[in-house]
Coordinates of C-alpha atoms and ligand atoms in Angstrom, one line a residue:
M1 CA -8.2 -35.6 -5.6
S2 CA -9.9 -38.7 -4.4
Q3 CA -12.0 -38.7 -1.3
A4 CA -14.3 -41.1 0.4
S5 CA -18.0 -40.3 0.1
Y6 CA -20.5 -39.6 2.9
P7 CA -20.7 -40.9 5.6
S8 CA -17.0 -41.9 5.7
T9 CA -16.3 -38.3 4.9
R10 CA -18.1 -35.8 7.0
L11 CA -16.4 -32.5 6.4
R12 CA -18.2 -31.1 9.5
R13 CA -16.3 -33.4 11.8
P14 CA -13.2 -31.2 12.2
R15 CA -15.4 -28.1 12.4
A16 CA -17.1 -29.1 15.7
H17 CA -14.9 -27.3 18.2
N18 CA -12.6 -24.3 18.5
W19 CA -9.5 -26.4 19.1
S20 CA -10.1 -28.5 16.0
R21 CA -10.9 -25.5 13.8
A22 CA -7.6 -24.0 15.0
L23 CA -5.8 -27.2 14.2
H24 CA -7.2 -27.4 10.7
R25 CA -6.8 -23.7 9.8
E26 CA -4.9 -23.4 6.5
T27 CA -4.1 -19.7 6.5
M28 CA -2.6 -17.7 9.3
L29 CA -2.8 -14.0 9.6
T30 CA -0.4 -12.4 12.1
P31 CA 0.6 -8.8 12.9
A32 CA 3.8 -9.5 10.9
D33 CA 1.7 -9.6 7.7
L34 CA 0.6 -6.0 8.1
I35 CA 1.9 -2.7 6.7
W36 CA 0.4 0.4 8.3
P37 CA -0.2 3.4 5.9
L38 CA 0.1 6.7 7.8
F39 CA -0.5 10.3 6.6
V40 CA 1.9 13.0 7.7
T41 CA 1.1 16.7 8.1
E42 CA 3.0 19.8 9.1
G43 CA 3.2 21.1 12.7
R44 CA 3.7 19.8 16.2
G45 CA 1.2 17.9 18.3
V46 CA -1.3 18.0 15.3
E47 CA -3.9 15.3 14.7
E48 CA -6.4 16.0 11.9
K49 CA -9.2 13.5 11.5
I50 CA -10.1 12.6 7.9
A51 CA -13.9 12.7 7.4
S52 CA -14.0 10.1 4.6
L53 CA -11.7 7.7 6.5
P54 CA -13.3 7.4 10.0
G55 CA -10.7 6.3 12.6
V56 CA -7.7 7.5 10.5
S57 CA -5.9 10.8 11.1
R58 CA -3.1 12.9 9.7
W59 CA -0.4 13.2 12.2
S60 CA 2.5 15.7 12.5
V61 CA 5.9 14.1 12.6
D62 CA 5.9 13.7 16.4
G63 CA 2.6 11.9 16.1
I64 CA 4.0 9.7 13.4
V65 CA 6.9 8.7 15.8
A66 CA 4.3 7.8 18.4
R67 CA 2.4 5.6 15.9
A68 CA 5.8 4.0 14.9
K69 CA 6.4 3.1 18.5
E70 CA 2.9 1.8 18.8
A71 CA 3.5 -0.4 15.7
V72 CA 6.7 -1.8 17.1
G73 CA 4.8 -2.7 20.3
L74 CA 2.1 -4.4 18.2
G75 CA 4.5 -6.4 16.1
I76 CA 3.6 -4.5 12.9
P77 CA 6.9 -4.7 10.8
C78 CA 6.5 -1.8 8.5
L79 CA 4.9 1.7 8.0
A80 CA 4.0 3.3 4.7
L81 CA 4.2 7.1 4.8
F82 CA 2.3 9.6 2.7
P83 CA 2.6 13.4 3.0
N84 CA -0.1 16.0 3.0
T85 CA 2.1 18.7 1.4
P86 CA 1.2 22.3 2.2
A87 CA -0.6 24.0 -0.7
D88 CA 2.2 26.6 -1.1
K89 CA 4.7 23.8 -1.7
R90 CA 2.7 22.1 -4.5
S91 CA 3.8 23.0 -8.0
K92 CA 3.2 22.0 -11.6
D93 CA 6.4 19.9 -11.6
G94 CA 6.1 18.6 -8.0
A95 CA 9.7 19.6 -7.2
E96 CA 9.0 19.4 -3.5
A97 CA 9.0 15.6 -4.0
Y98 CA 12.8 15.6 -4.1
N99 CA 13.5 18.3 -1.5
S100 CA 15.6 16.5 1.1
D101 CA 14.0 18.6 3.8
N102 CA 10.4 17.8 2.8
L103 CA 7.8 16.5 5.2
M104 CA 8.4 12.9 4.1
C105 CA 12.1 13.1 4.7
R106 CA 11.7 14.7 8.1
A107 CA 9.2 11.9 9.1
I108 CA 11.5 9.2 7.8
K109 CA 14.5 10.6 9.8
A110 CA 12.3 11.0 13.0
V111 CA 11.1 7.5 12.9
R112 CA 14.6 6.1 12.3
D113 CA 16.0 8.2 15.1
A114 CA 13.2 6.9 17.5
C115 CA 13.0 3.3 16.4
G116 CA 16.3 2.4 14.8
N117 CA 15.8 -0.7 12.7
D118 CA 12.9 -2.1 14.8
I119 CA 10.5 -1.0 12.0
G120 CA 10.6 -0.8 8.2
I121 CA 9.8 2.4 6.5
L122 CA 8.1 2.2 3.1
T123 CA 7.8 5.4 1.0
D124 CA 5.5 6.1 -1.9
V125 CA 7.2 7.3 -5.1
A126 CA 4.8 9.4 -7.2
L127 CA 4.3 13.1 -7.7
D128 CA 0.6 13.5 -6.8
P129 CA 1.0 14.7 -3.2
Y130 CA 3.3 17.4 -4.5
T131 CA 1.7 18.6 -7.8
S132 CA -0.7 21.5 -8.1
H133 CA -2.8 19.4 -10.5
G134 CA -3.0 16.2 -8.5
Q135 CA -1.6 14.0 -11.3
D136 CA 1.3 11.5 -10.5
G137 CA 3.6 13.0 -13.2
L138 CA 4.5 15.9 -15.4
L139 CA 1.9 17.2 -17.9
D140 CA 2.6 18.1 -21.5
P141 CA 0.8 21.1 -23.1
S142 CA -2.2 18.9 -23.9
G143 CA -2.5 17.7 -20.3
Y144 CA -1.1 14.2 -21.0
V145 CA 1.1 12.8 -18.3
T146 CA 4.5 12.3 -19.9
N147 CA 6.4 9.1 -19.2
D148 CA 10.1 9.5 -19.5
D149 CA 10.4 13.1 -18.1
T150 CA 8.3 11.9 -15.1
V151 CA 10.6 8.9 -14.6
A152 CA 13.6 11.2 -14.3
L153 CA 11.9 13.0 -11.4
L154 CA 10.7 9.8 -9.7
V155 CA 14.3 8.7 -9.7
D156 CA 15.3 11.9 -7.8
Q157 CA 12.4 11.4 -5.4
A158 CA 13.3 7.8 -4.7
V159 CA 17.0 8.6 -4.1
T160 CA 16.0 11.5 -1.8
Q161 CA 13.8 9.1 0.2
A162 CA 16.6 6.5 0.4
E163 CA 19.1 9.1 1.5
A164 CA 16.7 10.1 4.3
G165 CA 16.6 6.5 5.4
A166 CA 13.7 4.7 3.6
D167 CA 14.0 0.9 3.6
I168 CA 11.5 0.2 0.8
V169 CA 10.7 2.7 -2.0
A170 CA 7.4 1.9 -3.6
P171 CA 6.7 3.5 -7.0
S172 CA 2.9 3.9 -7.2
D173 CA 2.9 6.1 -10.4
M174 CA 2.6 3.4 -13.1
M175 CA 5.1 5.0 -15.5
D176 CA 6.8 2.6 -17.8
G177 CA 10.4 1.8 -17.0
R178 CA 10.6 3.5 -13.7
V179 CA 11.7 0.4 -11.7
R180 CA 14.9 -0.1 -13.7
A181 CA 15.7 3.6 -13.6
I182 CA 15.2 3.7 -9.8
R183 CA 17.2 0.5 -9.2
M184 CA 20.1 1.8 -11.2
A185 CA 20.1 5.1 -9.4
L186 CA 19.9 3.4 -6.0
E187 CA 22.9 1.1 -6.9
M188 CA 24.9 4.1 -8.1
G189 CA 24.1 5.9 -4.9
G190 CA 25.3 3.0 -2.7
H191 CA 21.7 2.1 -1.6
H192 CA 22.2 -1.5 -2.4
N193 CA 19.9 -2.7 0.4
V194 CA 17.0 -0.3 -0.3
Q195 CA 14.2 -2.5 -1.6
I196 CA 11.8 -1.7 -4.4
M197 CA 8.2 -2.8 -3.8
S198 CA 6.6 -2.0 -7.1
Y199 CA 2.9 -1.0 -7.4
A200 CA 3.1 -3.3 -10.4
A201 CA -0.6 -3.9 -11.1
K202 CA -2.3 -0.7 -10.0
Y203 CA -5.8 -0.1 -11.4
A204 CA -7.6 3.2 -12.2
S205 CA -9.9 2.6 -9.3
A206 CA -12.9 4.4 -7.9
F207 CA -11.8 3.2 -4.4
Y208 CA -9.0 5.8 -4.0
G209 CA -11.3 8.8 -3.1
P210 CA -10.6 9.0 0.7
F211 CA -6.8 8.7 0.1
R212 CA -6.9 11.7 -2.1
D213 CA -8.7 13.7 0.6
A214 CA -6.1 12.5 3.1
V215 CA -3.1 13.8 1.0
G216 CA -5.1 16.8 -0.2
S217 CA -4.9 16.0 -3.9
G218 CA -8.6 15.1 -4.4
G219 CA -9.8 18.7 -4.9
L220 CA -7.0 19.5 -7.3
L221 CA -7.3 16.5 -9.6
K222 CA -9.2 17.1 -12.8
G223 CA -10.1 14.2 -15.0
D224 CA -8.8 10.7 -14.1
K225 CA -5.6 8.6 -14.2
K226 CA -6.6 6.2 -16.9
S227 CA -3.7 7.0 -19.2
Y228 CA -1.3 5.4 -16.7
Q229 CA -3.3 3.3 -14.2
M230 CA -4.7 0.0 -15.5
D231 CA -8.2 -0.8 -16.8
P232 CA -10.0 -2.9 -14.1
A233 CA -11.1 -5.3 -16.9
N234 CA -7.6 -6.5 -17.6
G235 CA -5.8 -9.5 -16.1
D236 CA -3.3 -10.6 -18.7
E237 CA -2.0 -7.1 -18.9
A238 CA -1.4 -7.2 -15.1
M239 CA 0.8 -10.3 -15.6
R240 CA 2.9 -8.3 -18.2
E241 CA 3.2 -5.4 -15.9
I242 CA 4.4 -7.6 -13.1
A243 CA 6.8 -9.6 -15.3
L244 CA 8.4 -6.3 -16.5
D245 CA 8.8 -4.9 -13.0
I246 CA 10.4 -8.1 -11.7
A247 CA 12.8 -8.1 -14.7
E248 CA 13.6 -4.4 -14.0
G249 CA 14.6 -5.3 -10.4
A250 CA 11.5 -5.1 -8.2
D251 CA 12.1 -7.0 -4.9
S252 CA 8.4 -7.5 -4.4
V253 CA 5.2 -6.5 -6.3
M254 CA 1.9 -5.1 -5.2
V255 CA -1.6 -5.4 -6.5
K256 CA -3.9 -2.5 -5.8
P257 CA -6.7 -2.2 -4.9
G258 CA -7.1 -5.5 -2.9
L259 CA -10.3 -7.3 -2.6
A260 CA -11.7 -6.7 -6.1
Y261 CA -8.4 -8.1 -7.5
L262 CA -7.9 -11.3 -5.6
D263 CA -7.7 -13.2 -8.9
I264 CA -4.7 -11.0 -9.9
I265 CA -3.0 -11.7 -6.7
W266 CA -3.5 -15.5 -7.1
R267 CA -2.4 -15.4 -10.7
A268 CA 0.7 -13.4 -9.9
K269 CA 1.8 -15.8 -7.1
E270 CA 1.2 -18.8 -9.3
A271 CA 3.1 -17.3 -12.3
F272 CA 6.0 -15.6 -10.6
H273 CA 6.7 -17.0 -7.2
V274 CA 7.7 -13.7 -5.9
P275 CA 6.5 -11.8 -2.8
V276 CA 3.1 -10.3 -3.6
F277 CA 1.5 -7.6 -1.5
A278 CA -2.0 -6.2 -1.6
Y279 CA -3.0 -2.7 -0.8
Q280 CA -6.4 -2.7 0.8
V281 CA -7.1 0.9 -0.2
S282 CA -8.9 3.8 1.4
G283 CA -12.3 3.1 -0.2
E284 CA -12.2 -0.5 0.9
Y285 CA -11.4 0.5 4.5
A286 CA -14.2 3.2 4.4
M287 CA -16.7 0.6 3.1
I288 CA -16.0 -1.7 6.0
E289 CA -16.4 1.1 8.5
A290 CA -19.6 2.4 6.8
G291 CA -21.0 -1.0 6.5
A292 CA -20.5 -1.7 10.2
A293 CA -21.9 1.7 11.1
A294 CA -24.9 0.9 9.1
G295 CA -25.4 -2.3 11.0
I296 CA -24.6 -4.8 8.3
G297 CA -22.2 -6.8 10.5
D298 CA -19.7 -6.8 13.3
R299 CA -16.8 -4.5 12.3
D300 CA -14.0 -6.7 13.7
A301 CA -15.4 -9.8 12.0
L302 CA -15.8 -8.0 8.7
L303 CA -12.3 -6.7 8.6
M304 CA -10.6 -9.9 9.7
E305 CA -12.5 -11.9 7.1
K306 CA -11.2 -9.6 4.4
L307 CA -7.6 -9.6 5.7
V308 CA -7.4 -13.3 5.8
A309 CA -8.7 -13.5 2.2
F310 CA -5.5 -11.7 1.1
K311 CA -3.4 -14.3 2.8
R312 CA -5.4 -17.2 1.3
A313 CA -5.0 -15.7 -2.1
G314 CA -1.3 -15.8 -1.8
C315 CA -0.2 -12.5 -0.3
S316 CA 3.0 -12.1 1.8
G317 CA 1.4 -9.1 3.4
V318 CA -1.3 -6.4 3.2
L319 CA -1.1 -2.6 3.4
T320 CA -4.2 -1.8 5.5
Y321 CA -5.5 1.2 7.5
H322 CA -6.9 -1.5 9.9
A323 CA -3.3 -2.6 10.8
P324 CA -3.3 -1.5 14.4
V325 CA -6.9 -2.7 15.0
A326 CA -6.2 -6.0 13.4
A327 CA -2.9 -6.5 15.3
R328 CA -4.8 -5.9 18.5
L329 CA -7.6 -8.4 17.5
L330 CA -4.8 -10.9 16.8
G331 CA -3.7 -10.6 20.3
A332 CA -0.6 -8.5 19.9
Ligands
PBG401 C1 -0.6 7.9 -5.3 C2 -1.3 6.8 -4.5 C3 -2.7 6.6 -4.5 C4 -2.9 5.6 -3.5 C5 -1.6 5.2 -3.1 N1 -0.6 6.0 -3.7 C6 -3.8 7.3 -5.1 C7 -3.9 7.5 -6.5 O1 -3.3 6.7 -7.3 O2 -4.7 8.3 -6.9 C8 -4.2 5.1 -3.1 C9 -4.3 4.5 -1.7 C10 -5.6 4.4 -1.1 O3 -6.7 4.7 -1.7 O4 -5.6 4.0 0.1 N2 0.0 7.6 -6.5

């Protein structure tokens, strides 16, 4: 790149006024870039605040429907649903995950009934909200999370969600080979247009704590998820994960968490030219809220700066608990 030197070039020139900054802005964030994660709980008229996620609640299905209508009004194109499964329905094998009358399926159907195709419904495929041990898969006698046996259950879970009306199934479990197995089962079941957004590069992160409180798996989990989620030190390995998931039939891929992994987002976009999404996870959200509460900066400015960074890095969109706040700030 050649450019004239000072004073022919004064990069401050276009920055002088609002209109000019708007004209020169390289990256646009709009409500259409946002996916809103929501936590579902049993009951009617229930809202349970989540202490470690200030501003986020679990809602009973009727409340989820109200949030879905709110999202439509705000121009948010998609919801991501997560269940807080009652303790008595959690088991070693997480069988509730593929019960067609589980909380997730009832929430999917209620949103579909209320909103038709005005909003997309993304569902998480992993066993952790349904297991009594909080791991994402089946344990062998040594406590190791088995791969292939787990994949068989994830396939049942994904098909059950698709049958209930999910638009995008999003395997977040990090088992090997699950994208192909799920794609094949969806095709066989006639769910040709159900998308797979693969949590392709998902790291064993310390930022998931508030989420585990929200789905009620935090207190159950012993140990960690390092035998399946990725080592935060690895980037090349993320490219291999993403390449495999695309080859297996993923329609889009996700990098998770978000901000600490912008390099992975950038590399993925450069290498594969597929839709890449970021999950700004619960701990990231909580840090912004805690920082603002502690007086380190203006909450709205902090959150918008982080969200636009995902777009600048190459994301097609972002899963964020700030989705409704951000959509309102964007003038929706
Ligand atoms: C479950 C899952 C997790 C998140 C999304 N799906 C937690 C985990 O892997 O332990 C984390 C999301 C967040 O922290 O906001 N497999």
